[in-house]
Coordinates of C-alpha atoms in Angstrom, one line a residue:
M1 CA 124.2 -57.4 140.2
R2 CA 123.6 -60.3 142.6
I3 CA 125.3 -58.5 145.4
K4 CA 123.2 -55.4 144.9
S5 CA 120.0 -57.4 145.0
I6 CA 121.0 -59.0 148.3
Q7 CA 121.8 -55.6 149.7
A8 CA 118.4 -54.2 148.7
S9 CA 116.7 -57.1 150.3
T10 CA 118.6 -56.5 153.5
R11 CA 117.5 -52.8 153.5
L12 CA 113.8 -53.9 153.0
I13 CA 113.9 -56.3 155.9
T14 CA 115.4 -53.7 158.2
L15 CA 112.6 -51.3 157.2
L16 CA 110.0 -53.9 158.1
C17 CA 111.6 -54.4 161.5
I18 CA 111.5 -50.7 162.2
L19 CA 107.8 -50.5 161.2
L20 CA 107.0 -53.5 163.4
L21 CA 108.8 -51.9 166.4
F22 CA 106.8 -48.7 165.8
G23 CA 103.5 -50.7 165.8
V24 CA 104.3 -52.5 169.0
S25 CA 105.3 -49.3 170.8
S26 CA 102.0 -47.6 169.8
L27 CA 100.2 -50.2 171.9
F28 CA 101.5 -48.4 175.0
F29 CA 99.9 -45.2 173.9
W30 CA 96.5 -46.5 172.9
E31 CA 93.9 -47.0 175.6
I32 CA 93.5 -50.7 175.0
T33 CA 93.2 -53.3 177.7
I34 CA 95.4 -56.3 177.0
S35 CA 95.6 -59.3 179.2
T36 CA 98.9 -60.4 180.6
S37 CA 98.9 -63.6 178.6
G38 CA 98.2 -61.7 175.4
L39 CA 101.2 -59.4 176.0
Q40 CA 103.3 -62.5 176.6
V41 CA 102.2 -63.9 173.3
I42 CA 102.9 -60.7 171.5
G43 CA 106.3 -60.4 173.1
L44 CA 107.3 -64.0 172.3
G45 CA 106.3 -63.5 168.6
F46 CA 108.1 -60.2 168.4
F47 CA 111.4 -61.6 169.7
S48 CA 111.1 -64.7 167.5
L49 CA 110.7 -62.4 164.5
I50 CA 113.8 -60.4 165.6
A51 CA 115.9 -63.6 166.0
Y52 CA 114.8 -64.8 162.6
L53 CA 115.6 -61.5 160.9
L54 CA 119.1 -61.4 162.5
I55 CA 119.9 -65.0 161.5
N56 CA 118.7 -64.4 157.9
N57 CA 120.7 -61.2 157.7
S58 CA 123.8 -63.1 158.9
K59 CA 123.3 -65.7 156.1
Q60 CA 122.9 -62.9 153.6
D61 CA 126.1 -61.3 154.8
K62 CA 128.0 -64.6 154.2
V63 CA 126.6 -64.8 150.7
V64 CA 127.7 -61.3 150.0
L65 CA 131.2 -62.0 151.3
T66 CA 131.3 -65.2 149.2
L67 CA 130.3 -63.3 146.1
K68 CA 132.8 -60.6 146.7
D69 CA 135.5 -63.2 147.1
E70 CA 134.5 -64.9 143.8
L71 CA 134.5 -61.5 142.1
N72 CA 138.0 -60.7 143.4
Q73 CA 139.2 -64.1 142.2
E74 CA 137.8 -63.4 138.8
K75 CA 139.5 -60.0 138.7
K76 CA 142.8 -61.7 139.7
R77 CA 142.3 -64.3 137.0
A78 CA 141.6 -61.7 134.4
R79 CA 144.7 -59.7 135.5
R80 CA 146.9 -62.9 135.3
I81 CA 145.6 -63.5 131.7
M82 CA 146.4 -59.9 130.8
E83 CA 149.9 -60.2 132.3
S84 CA 150.8 -63.5 130.6
T85 CA 149.8 -62.5 127.1
Q86 CA 152.5 -61.5 124.7
E87 CA 150.7 -58.4 123.5
S88 CA 151.0 -55.0 125.2
I89 CA 147.5 -54.1 126.7
L90 CA 146.0 -51.1 128.3
I91 CA 142.4 -50.1 129.3
A92 CA 141.4 -46.4 129.2
D93 CA 138.2 -44.4 129.6
K94 CA 136.7 -42.1 127.0
M95 CA 138.7 -39.2 128.5
G96 CA 142.0 -41.0 127.8
N97 CA 142.7 -41.8 131.4
I98 CA 144.6 -45.1 131.7
Q99 CA 142.9 -47.4 134.1
Y100 CA 145.1 -50.5 133.6
S101 CA 148.2 -51.5 131.7
N102 CA 150.0 -54.9 131.8
S103 CA 153.7 -55.2 132.5
N104 CA 154.5 -56.1 128.9
F105 CA 153.2 -52.7 127.8
K106 CA 155.6 -50.9 130.2
S107 CA 158.7 -53.0 129.3
C108 CA 158.0 -53.0 125.6
F109 CA 157.8 -49.2 125.4
K110 CA 160.5 -48.4 128.0
L111 CA 158.1 -47.2 130.6
E112 CA 159.2 -49.2 133.6
D113 CA 160.5 -46.1 135.5
K114 CA 157.7 -43.8 134.5
V115 CA 154.2 -43.2 135.7
V116 CA 152.0 -42.8 132.7
T117 CA 148.3 -42.0 133.6
T118 CA 146.9 -40.8 130.2
L119 CA 147.1 -41.8 126.6
K120 CA 148.3 -38.3 125.8
A121 CA 151.3 -38.6 128.1
F122 CA 152.1 -42.0 126.6
C123 CA 152.2 -40.5 123.1
E124 CA 154.4 -37.7 124.3
D125 CA 156.9 -40.2 125.9
M126 CA 156.9 -42.1 122.6
R127 CA 158.3 -39.1 120.6
I128 CA 162.0 -40.1 121.3
Y129 CA 161.3 -43.6 119.9
C130 CA 158.6 -43.1 117.3
T131 CA 158.5 -40.6 114.5
E132 CA 154.7 -41.2 114.1
S133 CA 153.9 -40.4 117.7
D134 CA 152.0 -37.2 116.8
S135 CA 149.9 -39.1 114.2
L136 CA 149.3 -41.8 116.8
Q137 CA 148.0 -39.3 119.4
E138 CA 145.8 -37.6 116.8
S139 CA 144.3 -40.9 115.7
I140 CA 143.5 -42.0 119.3
S141 CA 142.0 -38.6 120.1
K142 CA 139.7 -38.7 117.1
Y143 CA 138.6 -42.3 117.9
L144 CA 137.7 -41.4 121.5
T145 CA 136.0 -38.1 120.6
N146 CA 133.8 -39.7 117.9
D147 CA 132.4 -42.2 120.4
S148 CA 132.7 -44.8 117.7
S149 CA 131.6 -48.4 118.4
G150 CA 134.0 -49.6 115.7
S151 CA 137.7 -50.1 116.0
L152 CA 141.0 -48.3 115.4
T153 CA 144.0 -49.7 113.7
F154 CA 147.4 -47.8 113.5
Q155 CA 150.8 -49.1 112.5
F156 CA 154.1 -47.5 113.7
K157 CA 157.8 -48.2 114.0
F158 CA 159.5 -48.1 117.4
S159 CA 163.3 -47.4 117.3
S160 CA 165.5 -47.7 120.4
A161 CA 169.3 -47.0 120.5
N162 CA 171.5 -50.1 120.1
E163 CA 168.4 -52.3 119.5
E164 CA 166.8 -53.6 116.4
D165 CA 163.8 -51.6 115.1
Q166 CA 160.4 -53.0 116.1
Y167 CA 157.1 -52.7 114.3
F168 CA 153.8 -52.5 116.1
E169 CA 150.1 -52.5 115.2
L170 CA 147.6 -50.8 117.6
N171 CA 144.1 -52.2 117.6
A172 CA 141.6 -50.3 119.8
T173 CA 138.0 -51.2 120.5
K174 CA 135.1 -50.2 122.8
I175 CA 134.4 -52.7 125.6
E176 CA 130.7 -53.3 125.4
G177 CA 128.8 -52.9 128.7
E178 CA 132.0 -51.8 130.6
I179 CA 131.6 -48.5 132.4
I180 CA 134.2 -46.8 134.4
N181 CA 132.8 -44.0 136.6
S182 CA 129.9 -43.7 134.2
I183 CA 132.3 -43.3 131.3
P184 CA 132.7 -46.0 128.5
A185 CA 135.9 -48.1 128.6
Y186 CA 138.2 -48.9 125.7
L187 CA 140.7 -51.7 125.1
F188 CA 144.0 -50.9 123.4
V189 CA 146.2 -53.9 122.2
F190 CA 149.7 -53.3 120.7
R191 CA 150.7 -56.3 118.6
D192 CA 154.4 -56.8 117.7
R193 CA 154.5 -57.4 113.9
S194 CA 158.3 -57.2 113.5
E195 CA 158.6 -60.7 112.1
G196 CA 156.0 -60.0 109.5
E197 CA 157.8 -56.8 108.5
K198 CA 161.1 -58.6 108.2
V199 CA 159.5 -61.1 105.8
L200 CA 158.1 -58.3 103.8
Q201 CA 161.5 -56.5 103.6
M202 CA 163.2 -59.8 102.7
K203 CA 160.6 -60.3 99.9
N204 CA 161.3 -56.8 98.5
E205 CA 165.0 -57.3 98.9
L206 CA 164.8 -60.6 97.1
I207 CA 162.9 -59.1 94.1
S208 CA 165.5 -56.3 93.9
I209 CA 168.5 -58.6 94.2
V210 CA 167.2 -61.2 91.7
S211 CA 166.3 -58.6 89.2
H212 CA 169.7 -57.0 89.4
E213 CA 171.8 -60.1 89.8
L214 CA 170.1 -61.8 86.8
K215 CA 169.9 -58.8 84.6
T216 CA 173.5 -57.8 84.9
P217 CA 175.2 -61.0 83.7
L218 CA 172.5 -61.6 81.1
S219 CA 173.1 -58.1 79.7
S220 CA 176.8 -58.8 79.4
I221 CA 176.2 -62.2 77.8
L222 CA 173.8 -60.8 75.3
G223 CA 176.0 -57.9 74.5
F224 CA 179.1 -59.9 73.8
V225 CA 177.3 -62.6 71.9
E226 CA 175.8 -59.9 69.6
I227 CA 179.3 -58.5 69.0
L228 CA 180.6 -61.9 68.1
L229 CA 177.7 -62.6 65.8
Y230 CA 177.6 -59.4 63.8
R231 CA 181.1 -57.9 64.0
E232 CA 184.5 -58.9 62.8
V233 CA 186.9 -58.9 65.8
S234 CA 190.5 -60.0 66.3
A235 CA 191.4 -63.3 67.8
D236 CA 192.6 -61.6 71.1
K237 CA 189.3 -59.8 71.5
R238 CA 187.3 -62.9 70.6
K239 CA 189.1 -64.8 73.3
K240 CA 188.5 -62.0 75.8
Y241 CA 184.8 -61.9 75.0
H242 CA 184.5 -65.6 75.3
Q243 CA 186.1 -65.4 78.7
T244 CA 183.7 -62.7 79.8
I245 CA 180.7 -64.8 78.6
Y246 CA 182.0 -67.8 80.5
N247 CA 182.5 -65.8 83.7
E248 CA 179.0 -64.3 83.5
A249 CA 177.5 -67.8 82.9
I250 CA 179.4 -69.0 86.0
R251 CA 178.0 -66.1 87.9
L252 CA 174.4 -67.0 86.8
S253 CA 175.0 -70.7 87.7
D254 CA 176.2 -69.7 91.2
L255 CA 173.2 -67.6 91.7
I256 CA 170.8 -70.4 90.7
N257 CA 172.7 -72.9 92.9
D258 CA 172.4 -70.5 95.9
F259 CA 168.7 -70.4 95.5
L260 CA 168.4 -74.2 95.0
D261 CA 170.6 -74.7 98.1
L262 CA 168.4 -72.3 100.1
Q263 CA 165.2 -74.1 99.0
R264 CA 166.6 -77.5 99.9
M265 CA 167.8 -76.3 103.3
E266 CA 164.5 -74.6 104.2
A267 CA 162.7 -77.8 103.2
G268 CA 165.1 -80.0 105.2
Q269 CA 166.0 -81.9 102.0
Q270 CA 169.7 -80.9 101.8
K271 CA 171.7 -84.1 101.9
Y272 CA 175.2 -84.4 103.5
Y273 CA 177.7 -87.3 103.0
I274 CA 179.9 -86.9 106.0
T275 CA 183.2 -88.8 105.9
P276 CA 186.8 -88.5 107.2
L277 CA 188.5 -85.9 105.2
A278 CA 192.2 -84.8 104.9
L279 CA 191.7 -81.1 105.4
D280 CA 195.4 -80.3 104.6
I281 CA 195.0 -81.8 101.1
L282 CA 191.7 -80.1 100.5
L283 CA 193.0 -76.7 101.5
A284 CA 196.1 -77.1 99.3
E285 CA 193.9 -77.9 96.3
I286 CA 191.6 -74.9 96.9
V287 CA 194.5 -72.5 97.4
E288 CA 196.2 -73.7 94.2
Q289 CA 193.0 -73.3 92.2
W290 CA 192.5 -69.7 93.4
T291 CA 196.1 -68.8 92.8
E292 CA 196.0 -70.1 89.2
K293 CA 192.6 -68.7 88.4
Q294 CA 192.8 -65.2 90.0
G295 CA 196.6 -64.7 90.4
C296 CA 196.0 -63.8 94.0
H297 CA 198.3 -64.3 97.0
I298 CA 197.1 -66.8 99.6
Q299 CA 199.3 -67.9 102.5
L300 CA 198.4 -71.3 104.0
Q301 CA 199.7 -72.1 107.4
L302 CA 199.1 -75.6 108.8
Q303 CA 199.7 -76.6 112.4
A304 CA 200.3 -80.2 111.4
K305 CA 201.1 -82.1 108.2
T306 CA 198.0 -84.3 108.4
I307 CA 194.8 -82.8 109.7
L308 CA 191.6 -85.0 109.6
V309 CA 188.0 -83.7 110.1
R310 CA 184.6 -85.2 109.7
A311 CA 182.8 -83.3 106.9
D312 CA 181.1 -83.5 103.5
E313 CA 183.9 -82.7 101.1
N314 CA 181.8 -81.0 98.5
R315 CA 179.9 -78.8 101.0
L316 CA 183.0 -77.9 102.9
R317 CA 184.7 -77.0 99.6
Q318 CA 181.7 -74.7 98.9
V319 CA 182.0 -73.0 102.3
L320 CA 185.8 -72.4 102.0
N321 CA 185.5 -71.1 98.4
H322 CA 182.9 -68.6 99.4
L323 CA 184.8 -67.3 102.4
I324 CA 188.0 -67.0 100.3
N325 CA 186.0 -65.3 97.5
N326 CA 184.6 -62.8 100.1
A327 CA 188.1 -62.1 101.5
L328 CA 189.5 -61.4 98.0
K329 CA 186.4 -59.3 97.0
Y330 CA 186.6 -57.0 100.0
S331 CA 190.4 -56.7 100.2
P332 CA 192.6 -54.1 98.4
D333 CA 194.3 -55.3 95.2
N334 CA 197.2 -57.7 95.6
E335 CA 196.6 -57.8 99.4
N336 CA 197.6 -61.1 100.9
I337 CA 195.0 -63.5 102.3
Q338 CA 196.0 -65.8 105.2
I339 CA 194.5 -69.2 106.0
I340 CA 195.6 -70.5 109.4
V341 CA 194.6 -73.9 110.6
E342 CA 194.8 -74.8 114.3
L343 CA 194.3 -78.2 115.8
D344 CA 193.3 -79.4 119.3
Q345 CA 192.2 -82.8 120.6
K346 CA 188.5 -82.3 119.6
N347 CA 188.3 -79.6 117.0
V348 CA 190.0 -78.1 114.0
S349 CA 189.7 -74.3 113.4
I350 CA 190.2 -72.7 110.0
H351 CA 190.8 -68.9 110.2
I352 CA 190.6 -66.9 107.0
H353 CA 192.2 -63.4 107.4
D354 CA 191.8 -60.5 105.1
R355 CA 192.9 -56.9 105.2
G356 CA 189.8 -55.5 103.7
I357 CA 187.3 -52.8 104.6
G358 CA 185.9 -54.6 107.6
I359 CA 182.3 -54.9 108.9
P360 CA 180.5 -52.0 110.8
D361 CA 179.3 -52.9 114.3
E362 CA 175.6 -52.3 113.4
A363 CA 175.8 -54.9 110.7
K364 CA 177.4 -57.7 112.7
S365 CA 174.3 -59.2 114.3
K366 CA 172.6 -59.4 110.8
L367 CA 175.5 -60.7 108.8
F368 CA 174.2 -64.4 108.6
T369 CA 170.7 -63.3 107.9
K370 CA 169.3 -64.5 104.5
F371 CA 169.4 -61.8 101.8
Y372 CA 171.1 -59.3 104.2
R373 CA 173.8 -57.1 102.7
V374 CA 175.8 -54.4 104.4
D375 CA 174.3 -51.1 103.4
N376 CA 177.4 -49.5 101.9
S377 CA 177.8 -48.2 98.4
D378 CA 181.2 -49.8 97.9
R379 CA 179.9 -53.2 98.9
R380 CA 176.7 -52.8 96.7
Q381 CA 178.9 -52.2 93.6
M382 CA 180.5 -55.6 94.2
G383 CA 177.3 -57.5 93.7
G384 CA 176.0 -60.6 95.5
T385 CA 172.7 -62.0 96.7
G386 CA 173.2 -61.9 100.4
L387 CA 172.7 -65.6 100.6
G388 CA 176.3 -66.9 100.7
L389 CA 177.1 -66.4 104.4
A390 CA 173.7 -67.7 105.5
I391 CA 174.2 -70.9 103.4
C392 CA 177.7 -71.3 104.8
K393 CA 176.5 -71.1 108.4
E394 CA 173.8 -73.6 107.7
I395 CA 176.3 -76.0 106.1
V396 CA 178.9 -75.7 108.9
E397 CA 176.3 -76.3 111.6
K398 CA 175.0 -79.4 109.8
L399 CA 178.5 -80.7 109.7
G400 CA 178.6 -80.3 113.5
G401 CA 180.7 -77.2 113.6
Q402 CA 180.4 -73.4 114.0
L403 CA 181.0 -70.4 111.8
S404 CA 182.0 -67.1 113.5
F405 CA 183.9 -63.9 112.7
T406 CA 185.6 -60.9 114.2
S407 CA 186.0 -57.7 112.3
V408 CA 187.4 -54.2 112.8
L409 CA 186.1 -51.5 110.4
G410 CA 188.8 -50.4 108.1
E411 CA 191.3 -53.1 109.2
G412 CA 189.8 -56.3 108.0
S413 CA 188.0 -59.5 109.1
I414 CA 188.7 -63.0 110.3
F415 CA 186.1 -65.7 109.5
S416 CA 186.6 -68.9 111.4
V417 CA 185.2 -72.4 110.6
E418 CA 185.4 -74.9 113.5
L419 CA 184.8 -78.6 112.7
P420 CA 185.1 -81.8 114.8
A421 CA 188.5 -83.5 114.4
Y422 CA 188.5 -87.1 113.3
E423 CA 190.5 -89.9 115.0
V424 CA 191.3 -92.9 113.0
V425 CA 189.6 -96.1 114.2
D426 CA 191.9 -99.0 115.4
L427 CA 191.0 -102.2 113.5
H428 CA 193.5 -104.5 115.1
Q429 CA 192.1 -108.1 115.3
K430 CA 188.5 -106.8 115.2
M431 CA 185.4 -107.8 113.3
V432 CA 184.8 -104.8 111.1
V433 CA 181.2 -104.1 109.8
V434 CA 181.1 -101.5 107.0
R435 CA 177.4 -100.8 106.6
D436 CA 175.3 -97.6 106.5
N437 CA 172.3 -99.4 107.8
D438 CA 172.2 -98.9 111.6
T439 CA 169.6 -101.7 112.2
I440 CA 171.7 -104.4 110.6
A441 CA 174.9 -103.0 112.2
Q442 CA 173.2 -103.2 115.6
F443 CA 172.1 -106.8 114.8
M444 CA 175.7 -107.6 113.9
F445 CA 177.0 -106.0 117.1
N446 CA 174.6 -108.1 119.2
S447 CA 175.7 -111.3 117.3
F448 CA 179.4 -110.5 117.8
T449 CA 178.9 -109.7 121.5
Q450 CA 177.2 -113.1 122.0
L451 CA 180.1 -114.8 120.2
N452 CA 182.7 -112.8 122.1
F453 CA 184.2 -111.2 119.0
P454 CA 185.6 -107.6 119.3
F455 CA 183.5 -105.4 117.0
V456 CA 183.7 -102.0 115.3
H457 CA 181.1 -100.4 113.0
L458 CA 182.0 -98.0 110.2
D459 CA 179.4 -96.1 108.2
T460 CA 181.3 -95.3 105.1
P461 CA 183.9 -96.8 102.8
E462 CA 186.1 -93.8 103.3
E463 CA 186.3 -94.5 107.1
C464 CA 187.4 -98.1 106.4
I465 CA 189.9 -97.2 103.7
L466 CA 191.5 -94.5 106.0
A467 CA 191.7 -97.0 108.8
L468 CA 193.3 -99.7 106.5
E469 CA 195.9 -97.1 105.3
H470 CA 196.9 -96.6 109.0
C471 CA 197.2 -100.4 109.6
N472 CA 200.1 -102.7 108.9
P473 CA 200.1 -106.6 108.6
D474 CA 200.7 -106.9 112.3
N475 CA 197.6 -105.0 113.4
R476 CA 195.2 -105.8 110.5
P477 CA 191.5 -106.6 111.1
A478 CA 190.4 -110.2 111.8
M479 CA 187.5 -110.0 109.3
I480 CA 185.5 -107.5 107.3
F481 CA 181.7 -107.6 106.8
L482 CA 181.0 -105.4 103.8
D483 CA 178.1 -103.9 101.9
L484 CA 179.2 -103.4 98.3
N485 CA 176.5 -100.9 97.6
L486 CA 177.6 -98.3 100.2
Q487 CA 177.0 -94.7 99.1
G488 CA 180.1 -92.6 98.4
L489 CA 182.8 -92.0 95.9
N490 CA 184.4 -95.4 96.6
S491 CA 181.5 -97.6 97.5
G492 CA 182.3 -101.1 98.9
W493 CA 184.6 -101.8 95.9
G494 CA 187.1 -99.2 97.0
I495 CA 187.6 -101.2 100.2
L496 CA 188.4 -104.4 98.3
D497 CA 190.7 -102.4 96.0
K498 CA 192.6 -101.1 99.1
L499 CA 192.9 -104.6 100.5
H500 CA 194.6 -105.7 97.2
E501 CA 196.9 -102.7 97.3
I502 CA 198.2 -103.0 100.8
S503 CA 200.9 -105.6 101.3
G504 CA 199.9 -108.4 103.7
F505 CA 196.2 -107.7 103.6
I506 CA 195.2 -110.1 100.8
E507 CA 194.4 -112.8 103.4
V508 CA 191.9 -110.7 105.4
P509 CA 188.6 -112.7 105.1
V510 CA 185.6 -110.6 103.8
I511 CA 181.9 -111.4 104.0
I512 CA 179.7 -109.5 101.5
F513 CA 176.1 -108.4 101.9
R514 CA 174.7 -107.8 98.5
S515 CA 173.4 -109.7 95.5
L516 CA 175.6 -110.3 92.5
E517 CA 173.4 -108.3 90.1
T518 CA 174.5 -105.1 92.0
F519 CA 178.2 -105.9 91.6
G520 CA 178.5 -103.7 88.5
D521 CA 181.9 -103.8 86.7
S522 CA 183.3 -106.4 89.1
N523 CA 185.8 -108.1 86.8
E524 CA 188.5 -105.8 87.9
F525 CA 188.4 -107.3 91.4
E526 CA 188.6 -110.8 92.8
I527 CA 184.9 -111.3 93.5
I528 CA 184.0 -112.7 96.8
A529 CA 180.6 -113.6 97.9
Q530 CA 176.8 -113.5 97.5
L531 CA 173.9 -112.9 99.8
I532 CA 171.9 -115.5 101.6
K533 CA 168.9 -113.5 102.7
T534 CA 168.3 -115.1 106.1
I535 CA 171.0 -113.7 108.4
D536 CA 171.2 -115.2 111.8
T537 CA 173.7 -115.7 114.6
Q538 CA 174.4 -119.3 113.7
A539 CA 175.0 -118.4 110.0
I540 CA 177.4 -115.6 111.0
A541 CA 179.2 -117.9 113.5
G542 CA 179.4 -120.7 110.9
S543 CA 180.8 -118.3 108.2
I544 CA 183.4 -116.9 110.6
S545 CA 184.5 -120.3 111.7
Y546 CA 184.6 -121.7 108.2
M547 CA 186.5 -118.7 106.8
M548 CA 189.0 -118.6 109.6
N549 CA 189.9 -122.2 109.1
K550 CA 189.9 -122.2 105.2
P551 CA 193.2 -122.1 103.4
H552 CA 193.8 -118.7 101.9
Q553 CA 195.0 -119.5 98.4
H554 CA 191.6 -119.1 96.6
T555 CA 188.6 -116.9 96.6
Y556 CA 185.3 -118.5 97.7
L557 CA 181.9 -117.1 96.8
F558 CA 178.6 -118.2 98.4
S559 CA 175.4 -117.4 96.6
E560 CA 171.7 -118.5 96.5
R561 CA 171.1 -121.8 94.8
D562 CA 170.8 -120.2 91.3
V563 CA 173.1 -121.8 88.7
S564 CA 172.7 -118.8 86.5
I565 CA 175.1 -117.1 88.9
V566 CA 177.9 -119.3 87.4
S567 CA 177.3 -118.0 83.9
S568 CA 177.1 -114.4 85.2
L569 CA 180.6 -114.8 86.8
V570 CA 182.0 -116.3 83.6
L571 CA 180.6 -113.4 81.5
R572 CA 182.3 -111.0 84.0
G573 CA 185.7 -112.6 83.3
M574 CA 185.9 -114.7 86.4
N575 CA 187.9 -118.0 86.3
I576 CA 185.8 -120.6 88.1
K577 CA 187.7 -123.5 89.5
N578 CA 185.0 -125.5 91.3
V579 CA 181.2 -125.3 92.1
I580 CA 179.8 -127.2 95.1
A581 CA 176.0 -127.3 95.7
K582 CA 175.2 -126.8 99.4
P583 CA 171.7 -127.2 100.9
T584 CA 170.9 -123.5 100.9
Y585 CA 173.7 -122.0 98.7
L586 CA 176.4 -122.6 96.2
E587 CA 180.0 -122.6 97.1
I588 CA 181.9 -121.3 94.1
E589 CA 185.7 -121.5 94.1
L590 CA 187.5 -118.9 92.0
V591 CA 191.1 -118.9 90.9
P592 CA 192.2 -115.6 92.6
K593 CA 194.2 -116.1 95.8
E594 CA 192.3 -114.0 98.3
T595 CA 189.7 -115.6 100.5
F596 CA 186.2 -114.1 100.7
S597 CA 182.8 -115.4 101.7
E598 CA 179.2 -114.2 101.6
I599 CA 176.3 -114.9 103.9

């Protein structure tokens, strides 16, 4: 509007100049006597006016050019915004002629190599991808014909070969005040709602699965319980019915556990206790259990006698049991299942082979999706929630590994679990800190570094026990700093027990970080030490020096200056030889022969 106003002003000034020229020229035709000086004045004024008009017109031209440049910049900015948005956008006039479309619109609907100039042509091109294309064209036509100031909403599915179906929602609205060649303009926005559709499908699938998977075992349980309550049956049948009830109860329990696992995983609350694990022993136990329970044939092939990995034993057992169960479920009767374990320097791979029905190509990309089940009548009859593989993949990835598979339809599948291998830590003449608190472990590391002591930090009792089992009296640790309340199956007491079991390790000094009230049933061990709450470098250095030079025929325990600790030890079955009161702690000498201390 501003440019048009300037152009109108320019035309008006030009008209005034023409009129002025006409007036001056008429003087030559009128019979009027004008003096020479008067003509000079008129001429000077006339040329001054012409100069002023030319200068002013030049300034206005510059303003027009500046405004045009600003307008072009705004157009480019608007176009960049249109191009960068995730939605597919086009602008069309009331006649359906497409005036603009962004690149996302063309790529999304496979139109890169086509020139589409009208909405009708667009709908016709959509026919090979969209079954609702005719309805879409009809809805757009009615909307434009009615000259409605409201909006249009239309949902449709877009299907392309070898690609996952996409779901779109079209929102069309009239652009107020925008006129293209005297015709109103309309904005069409295609929003991808595929994720929302997936959530809706998962919700419906979940309701269907839960209703079926809960109803089936409950019906069996209720039916057989009713028979046992109201009918006389033989002992053999009673045993058979009890076994069926038990199996269906296990099935219900597994279903509930799957949902609980899924809930914890999605909330980020699933806990993992990762320790060194003898995979060869774990697999042998699992295979034996399946063989005894199902009478199935499972061949276990190990590349080495001892294979160690870092994993959560319970969670890894859950994964392996599920994969073996799937292999048996989808394999012909009495068909062998193979478990092959391969080992390299960094990883251990577990391959579970079956000779089952295999997995179709179109299902492979969705196999680890929650609640997804291959759409096959044979598979549907076998039951399942569609959660197992999704949970397995989550667990394996949390353990630092990968879960993958290969499958040929009609020939079988191979599911592979890859986990990081574990290398036993060398403890030879090192200060070993067994503590799951990284802050304190770092403090200990800094202290040992200043004191020039070789240092190693272990997070779990299992790591320490495994390392001790691989030691001998010649390469045993120099000293162990231990937290008795470590989490795990063994806790800190398992380490002490192992020190007592291994010949030549009874003289390894141990410094304990925990109060006596947390010792639990400690009378089965030679108790060692008690916490002095202020831990500093001098205290550590003093304890190390003191314990290294102390004769190793007794156990020494240091505690806070609380004489009730003595009675607690007596009640726990400890034989106290001597008690010495130090300025900040008690030195309690016990009868057992190993030497321990506590800061």
